[in-house]
Structure formats: C-alpha cells, structure tokens
Amino acid sequence: MNTYPNMATVTQQFPRPTVGALDEAVHAALAGAFPSGERFFGKRIAVAVGSRGITGIAAITKTVVAFLRDHGAHPFLIPAMGSHGGGAEEGQRKLLAEYGVTPEAIGVPLDTDLTTVCLGETPEGFPVYFSRVAMESDGVLLINRVKPHTDFRGEVESGLCKMITIGLGKIDGANAMHSRITHWNHDQIILPITRLALQTAPIVGGLAVVENAYHETALVEFVLPANFEERDKALLAQARTLMPSLPVEQADVLLIDQIGKNISGAGMDPNIAGRWFRINSIWQDKPNFTRICVLGLTAETEGNAVGIGLADFCNRRVVDAMDRDITYLNAVISRNTVNAHLPMVFDTDRAMMAMVTQSMGAGITPETMRIVRIPNTLDITRIQVSEPLIDELKIHPQVASISVPEAMVFDAMGNLPFLQ
C-alpha cells in the first residue's frame, strides 16, 4: 500500500487594506463625481451588475440605487454578464439572485432582456454590440470589480472596459469578441470596442471595486467615461499587488478540493494554480506543478465543470456532478474547448494518488512528494503542504504559521475529506 508524506497546515498573511464602512465608501465615491446630482434628475438610469462574485455586491448596488434616487433618478437593474447564466434571461436573473441582487432586495425593477443593437465597427473591423435596454435608457452606470483575469493577460483584464465589451454586449458581444481571439489578444479587442461604445452609448460612468486577498473591499472609485481606459489599467496593476498566491514556485502535486464557476470564471484560477490555457492549448507558469488533481465540484457551480481540462487527474464524483451541456456551452463560447476536456478519472482519491505517484519521474516516491493542497483557488489563506516543503516555507515572508505535520488520512471510501 502506498504511503504519503505527512501534511502540515499553513496559514498565510497578505496585505490587507480595507475601505471601512462599505456604504459610506460607495456614497463618497459617487458624491465626489456628482456633487450636485443634477445629472440624474428625472432620468432613467440603468445600473449594470455582472455575474462575478463581488464582496458586498448587493449592498454596493443598493447604495448606488439609493444615491440615484436621492438625486431624482429612476434607476433600474440590468445584467451585464455576456452569455453567462446559460445565455438565458432566467439563468442571468438566477445568478444575480444568488448574489442577493433582486428587485425585491434592491427595490427597483430588473430588466434581463438580452437584445442588443450594433453601434458600428471599430477601425479593426470589430462589431460593437450593446444592450438595447441600456441604449434606450438615459444613462448607464456600471458596477464591476477590477482584477486579473483568469483567461488572459493584457493592459486591461476584468474591469469596466471588459464589462462594456462582453457584459453589456450580451451574447452577441461575447461571441463577437471570443470569435476573434485566435488572431487578436483579448485587450486588443476590448479597448477599441470600449472606445467606440463610450462615444456612442449613454454611459455616465462606472463604480470600480478592488478587493484584497481576504475578499474584502480594498478600494472603491467612481470612474468617469473619459478615464475608463486609464483607470482600468492603473487599478488592474493595484489589484495585482493585492492578489493572494501560493508560497511555492515548484512542487510535484497540487490537490484542489473543489473547482467551480463561483470560485473562478475558469473553474480554477490560473493566477493561483499556474496552469493556463490559450486557444486549445495549455502551459504551466509559476507556480509550476507537475500534476494537478481535482477532488470535486462546488454545489454552487450547478454542474458547470469548466476548468477540469486544466487538471491531470480527478475523482469520479467530478464527472458524476458535471452538467455537460452547460460546461460545453461555456467552453465553446469562450473558444477554449480544452477547458472542458476530461482528465484521467478515478473512483477514489486513494486510487488517484497511487496513479499520480506512478506518473512521476525517477527518484520521486510517495513519501518524498512535494504536495500542496488547497480547498479551492479562491481561499488560500489556509492550505496544507507535505513535509518535504516545510523547511523552505519556514522562511517564506507570507507564511504566518506551520502546524505539526500529520498523516494524510483517507476515509472509509478511500477519499480525502475536504479541508474545512
């Protein structure tokens, strides 16, 4: 029977700036941009909210709506999430509800119409689609988090510009962009589309949110349309400095308890796991893990197993919980079909780990394997590492504590209980 190195629990510490009272920070950002509020009096303002998990998004949205109402506006909500939610109105309504953003909670109507209008073409020939409902409003105010993206790197990534291009472009905008990424980098498409949309659509600005490694709001800034590109770039650089990371550059195995769309748009965040995909190919950045293993899917992902294609091995419960239709649609629309490929599948974690050992190079035994285990790629302040990694982690600046190592224990079914 294979044995494995003892595992120690490691806690990490990261920079932790916070804004304090979230509602006060949001109100101050809006009041700083619109001290009189005359811009909104009597206007129908579409408040665009996306599909990514933003800490306190319901409270942020409610504060934005209250500010607009206080200044005489008639706000309403619209989803700005491209083709997410299965590319269906009900799916997008459900996604927003999971974040607490509902007409009842926020106190204003929600219009999930997916119809778009074409605003024209960029000099590069990119068609620019935009929500019909948003175009028919008197103004559009975006709310989005600025952060490194899970699928690409560029001058702008997740943020206000991308929300214009894909979020408010609905399914048409998502298809228009993703169909061109074989020839253009993502930001080379996002920026020209954003520029044209800002010239044509009634966008009044965007509330940009940056979070720290603990999923707390680190910064809230209201950005006027003329500054979208400049501030998206600057806030992305700031967000990157606040991202968490794993305290190793190289190891043999990364065990991920669960992946899912509620964890990352890519199921597992390549910024953490180090494994990236680009047009149906994958490559390993730092941290460099020889093998990546996935033990399960989150319940919240509702069968969307996108990201499983980045793993080498997985437990059968991942496949059993997978909704192929949703997973394949996500992978096809993003043009990253490798993201839905299945790795080698095993009935138990014990059987999987035995095969992982056999896949290693000469000189690596079950007892000497350098293993990192995480609950998911979103929550890595508390992780586990195998004993061969402990000495180098003792001097790592972001490691706060290391527990006494204990044996890796499988349950009666041969599986590893998920980390708490």
PDB file of N, CA and C in Angstrom, residues 284-321:
ATOM      1  N   GLN A 284       2.259  25.687 -18.396  1.00  0.00           N
ATOM      2  CA  GLN A 284       2.449  25.847 -16.961  1.00  0.00           C
ATOM      3  C   GLN A 284       3.358  27.028 -16.686  1.00  0.00           C
ATOM      4  N   ASP A 285       2.855  27.954 -15.896  1.00  0.00           N
ATOM      5  CA  ASP A 285       3.617  29.109 -15.439  1.00  0.00           C
ATOM      6  C   ASP A 285       4.041  28.828 -13.996  1.00  0.00           C
ATOM      7  N   LYS A 286       4.405  29.850 -13.267  1.00  0.00           N
ATOM      8  CA  LYS A 286       4.694  29.674 -11.849  1.00  0.00           C
ATOM      9  C   LYS A 286       3.454  30.036 -11.054  1.00  0.00           C
ATOM     10  N   PRO A 287       3.143  29.238 -10.023  1.00  0.00           N
ATOM     11  CA  PRO A 287       3.884  28.070  -9.553  1.00  0.00           C
ATOM     12  C   PRO A 287       3.784  26.903 -10.531  1.00  0.00           C
ATOM     13  N   ASN A 288       4.837  26.120 -10.581  1.00  0.00           N
ATOM     14  CA  ASN A 288       4.924  25.023 -11.541  1.00  0.00           C
ATOM     15  C   ASN A 288       4.635  23.699 -10.829  1.00  0.00           C
ATOM     16  N   PHE A 289       3.429  23.172 -11.060  1.00  0.00           N
ATOM     17  CA  PHE A 289       3.044  21.877 -10.508  1.00  0.00           C
ATOM     18  C   PHE A 289       3.080  20.827 -11.609  1.00  0.00           C
ATOM     19  N   THR A 290       3.791  19.745 -11.358  1.00  0.00           N
ATOM     20  CA  THR A 290       3.876  18.680 -12.350  1.00  0.00           C
ATOM     21  C   THR A 290       2.505  18.058 -12.601  1.00  0.00           C
ATOM     22  N   ARG A 291       1.741  17.839 -11.550  1.00  0.00           N
ATOM     23  CA  ARG A 291       0.413  17.248 -11.674  1.00  0.00           C
ATOM     24  C   ARG A 291      -0.599  18.074 -10.882  1.00  0.00           C
ATOM     25  N   ILE A 292      -1.776  18.256 -11.466  1.00  0.00           N
ATOM     26  CA  ILE A 292      -2.885  18.923 -10.776  1.00  0.00           C
ATOM     27  C   ILE A 292      -4.043  17.937 -10.681  1.00  0.00           C
ATOM     28  N   CYS A 293      -4.586  17.798  -9.465  1.00  0.00           N
ATOM     29  CA  CYS A 293      -5.670  16.850  -9.220  1.00  0.00           C
ATOM     30  C   CYS A 293      -6.870  17.588  -8.633  1.00  0.00           C
ATOM     31  N   VAL A 294      -8.064  17.265  -9.111  1.00  0.00           N
ATOM     32  CA  VAL A 294      -9.294  17.886  -8.618  1.00  0.00           C
ATOM     33  C   VAL A 294     -10.151  16.816  -7.957  1.00  0.00           C
ATOM     34  N   LEU A 295     -10.596  17.098  -6.732  1.00  0.00           N
ATOM     35  CA  LEU A 295     -11.358  16.119  -5.965  1.00  0.00           C
ATOM     36  C   LEU A 295     -12.866  16.271  -6.116  1.00  0.00           C
ATOM     37  N   GLY A 296     -13.363  17.475  -6.433  1.00  0.00           N
ATOM     38  CA  GLY A 296     -14.809  17.660  -6.522  1.00  0.00           C
ATOM     39  C   GLY A 296     -15.209  18.985  -7.143  1.00  0.00           C
ATOM     40  N   LEU A 297     -16.528  19.145  -7.372  1.00  0.00           N
ATOM     41  CA  LEU A 297     -17.128  20.399  -7.834  1.00  0.00           C
ATOM     42  C   LEU A 297     -17.872  21.046  -6.679  1.00  0.00           C
ATOM     43  N   THR A 298     -17.952  22.371  -6.671  1.00  0.00           N
ATOM     44  CA  THR A 298     -18.769  23.056  -5.683  1.00  0.00           C
ATOM     45  C   THR A 298     -20.242  22.857  -6.024  1.00  0.00           C
ATOM     46  N   ALA A 299     -21.088  22.904  -5.026  1.00  0.00           N
ATOM     47  CA  ALA A 299     -22.528  22.823  -5.271  1.00  0.00           C
ATOM     48  C   ALA A 299     -23.004  24.053  -6.042  1.00  0.00           C
ATOM     49  N   GLU A 300     -22.383  25.204  -5.753  1.00  0.00           N
ATOM     50  CA  GLU A 300     -22.819  26.457  -6.359  1.00  0.00           C
ATOM     51  C   GLU A 300     -22.582  26.519  -7.866  1.00  0.00           C
ATOM     52  N   THR A 301     -21.659  25.715  -8.375  1.00  0.00           N
ATOM     53  CA  THR A 301     -21.379  25.758  -9.815  1.00  0.00           C
ATOM     54  C   THR A 301     -22.461  25.086 -10.633  1.00  0.00           C
ATOM     55  N   GLU A 302     -23.346  24.327  -9.948  1.00  0.00           N
ATOM     56  CA  GLU A 302     -24.508  23.690 -10.577  1.00  0.00           C
ATOM     57  C   GLU A 302     -24.131  22.887 -11.822  1.00  0.00           C
ATOM     58  N   GLY A 303     -23.073  22.111 -11.685  1.00  0.00           N
ATOM     59  CA  GLY A 303     -22.678  21.203 -12.753  1.00  0.00           C
ATOM     60  C   GLY A 303     -21.735  21.777 -13.776  1.00  0.00           C
ATOM     61  N   ASN A 304     -21.473  23.071 -13.721  1.00  0.00           N
ATOM     62  CA  ASN A 304     -20.529  23.662 -14.673  1.00  0.00           C
ATOM     63  C   ASN A 304     -19.120  23.287 -14.239  1.00  0.00           C
ATOM     64  N   ALA A 305     -18.518  22.357 -14.973  1.00  0.00           N
ATOM     65  CA  ALA A 305     -17.193  21.837 -14.616  1.00  0.00           C
ATOM     66  C   ALA A 305     -16.085  22.454 -15.458  1.00  0.00           C
ATOM     67  N   VAL A 306     -16.362  23.615 -16.067  1.00  0.00           N
ATOM     68  CA  VAL A 306     -15.327  24.257 -16.872  1.00  0.00           C
ATOM     69  C   VAL A 306     -14.093  24.470 -15.994  1.00  0.00           C
ATOM     70  N   GLY A 307     -12.938  24.202 -16.541  1.00  0.00           N
ATOM     71  CA  GLY A 307     -11.685  24.244 -15.795  1.00  0.00           C
ATOM     72  C   GLY A 307     -11.129  22.865 -15.514  1.00  0.00           C
ATOM     73  N   ILE A 308     -11.977  21.850 -15.618  1.00  0.00           N
ATOM     74  CA  ILE A 308     -11.500  20.498 -15.345  1.00  0.00           C
ATOM     75  C   ILE A 308     -10.447  20.073 -16.365  1.00  0.00           C
ATOM     76  N   GLY A 309     -10.472  20.678 -17.538  1.00  0.00           N
ATOM     77  CA  GLY A 309      -9.480  20.355 -18.559  1.00  0.00           C
ATOM     78  C   GLY A 309      -8.067  20.777 -18.199  1.00  0.00           C
ATOM     79  N   LEU A 310      -7.913  21.602 -17.160  1.00  0.00           N
ATOM     80  CA  LEU A 310      -6.583  22.005 -16.719  1.00  0.00           C
ATOM     81  C   LEU A 310      -5.975  21.004 -15.739  1.00  0.00           C
ATOM     82  N   ALA A 311      -6.774  20.020 -15.324  1.00  0.00           N
ATOM     83  CA  ALA A 311      -6.281  19.018 -14.377  1.00  0.00           C
ATOM     84  C   ALA A 311      -5.745  17.792 -15.112  1.00  0.00           C
ATOM     85  N   ASP A 312      -4.892  17.047 -14.437  1.00  0.00           N
ATOM     86  CA  ASP A 312      -4.361  15.794 -14.975  1.00  0.00           C
ATOM     87  C   ASP A 312      -5.167  14.598 -14.491  1.00  0.00           C
ATOM     88  N   PHE A 313      -5.692  14.689 -13.265  1.00  0.00           N
ATOM     89  CA  PHE A 313      -6.435  13.600 -12.638  1.00  0.00           C
ATOM     90  C   PHE A 313      -7.635  14.190 -11.906  1.00  0.00           C
ATOM     91  N   CYS A 314      -8.695  13.380 -11.769  1.00  0.00           N
ATOM     92  CA  CYS A 314      -9.829  13.826 -10.958  1.00  0.00           C
ATOM     93  C   CYS A 314     -10.581  12.629 -10.390  1.00  0.00           C
ATOM     94  N   ASN A 315     -11.369  12.904  -9.358  1.00  0.00           N
ATOM     95  CA  ASN A 315     -12.232  11.901  -8.755  1.00  0.00           C
ATOM     96  C   ASN A 315     -13.502  11.765  -9.599  1.00  0.00           C
ATOM     97  N   ARG A 316     -14.068  10.577  -9.638  1.00  0.00           N
ATOM     98  CA  ARG A 316     -15.266  10.330 -10.448  1.00  0.00           C
ATOM     99  C   ARG A 316     -16.436  11.223 -10.046  1.00  0.00           C
ATOM    100  N   ARG A 317     -16.474  11.670  -8.794  1.00  0.00           N
ATOM    101  CA  ARG A 317     -17.603  12.498  -8.383  1.00  0.00           C
ATOM    102  C   ARG A 317     -17.639  13.823  -9.151  1.00  0.00           C
ATOM    103  N   VAL A 318     -16.493  14.259  -9.685  1.00  0.00           N
ATOM    104  CA  VAL A 318     -16.480  15.451 -10.533  1.00  0.00           C
ATOM    105  C   VAL A 318     -17.296  15.196 -11.793  1.00  0.00           C
ATOM    106  N   VAL A 319     -17.042  14.063 -12.429  1.00  0.00           N
ATOM    107  CA  VAL A 319     -17.735  13.711 -13.672  1.00  0.00           C
ATOM    108  C   VAL A 319     -19.210  13.444 -13.411  1.00  0.00           C
ATOM    109  N   ASP A 320     -19.510  12.779 -12.294  1.00  0.00           N
ATOM    110  CA  ASP A 320     -20.902  12.481 -11.974  1.00  0.00           C
ATOM    111  C   ASP A 320     -21.712  13.748 -11.736  1.00  0.00           C
ATOM    112  N   ALA A 321     -21.072  14.791 -11.206  1.00  0.00           N
ATOM    113  CA  ALA A 321     -21.777  16.043 -10.914  1.00  0.00           C
ATOM    114  C   ALA A 321     -21.773  17.012 -12.099  1.00  0.00           C
TER     115      ALA A 321
END
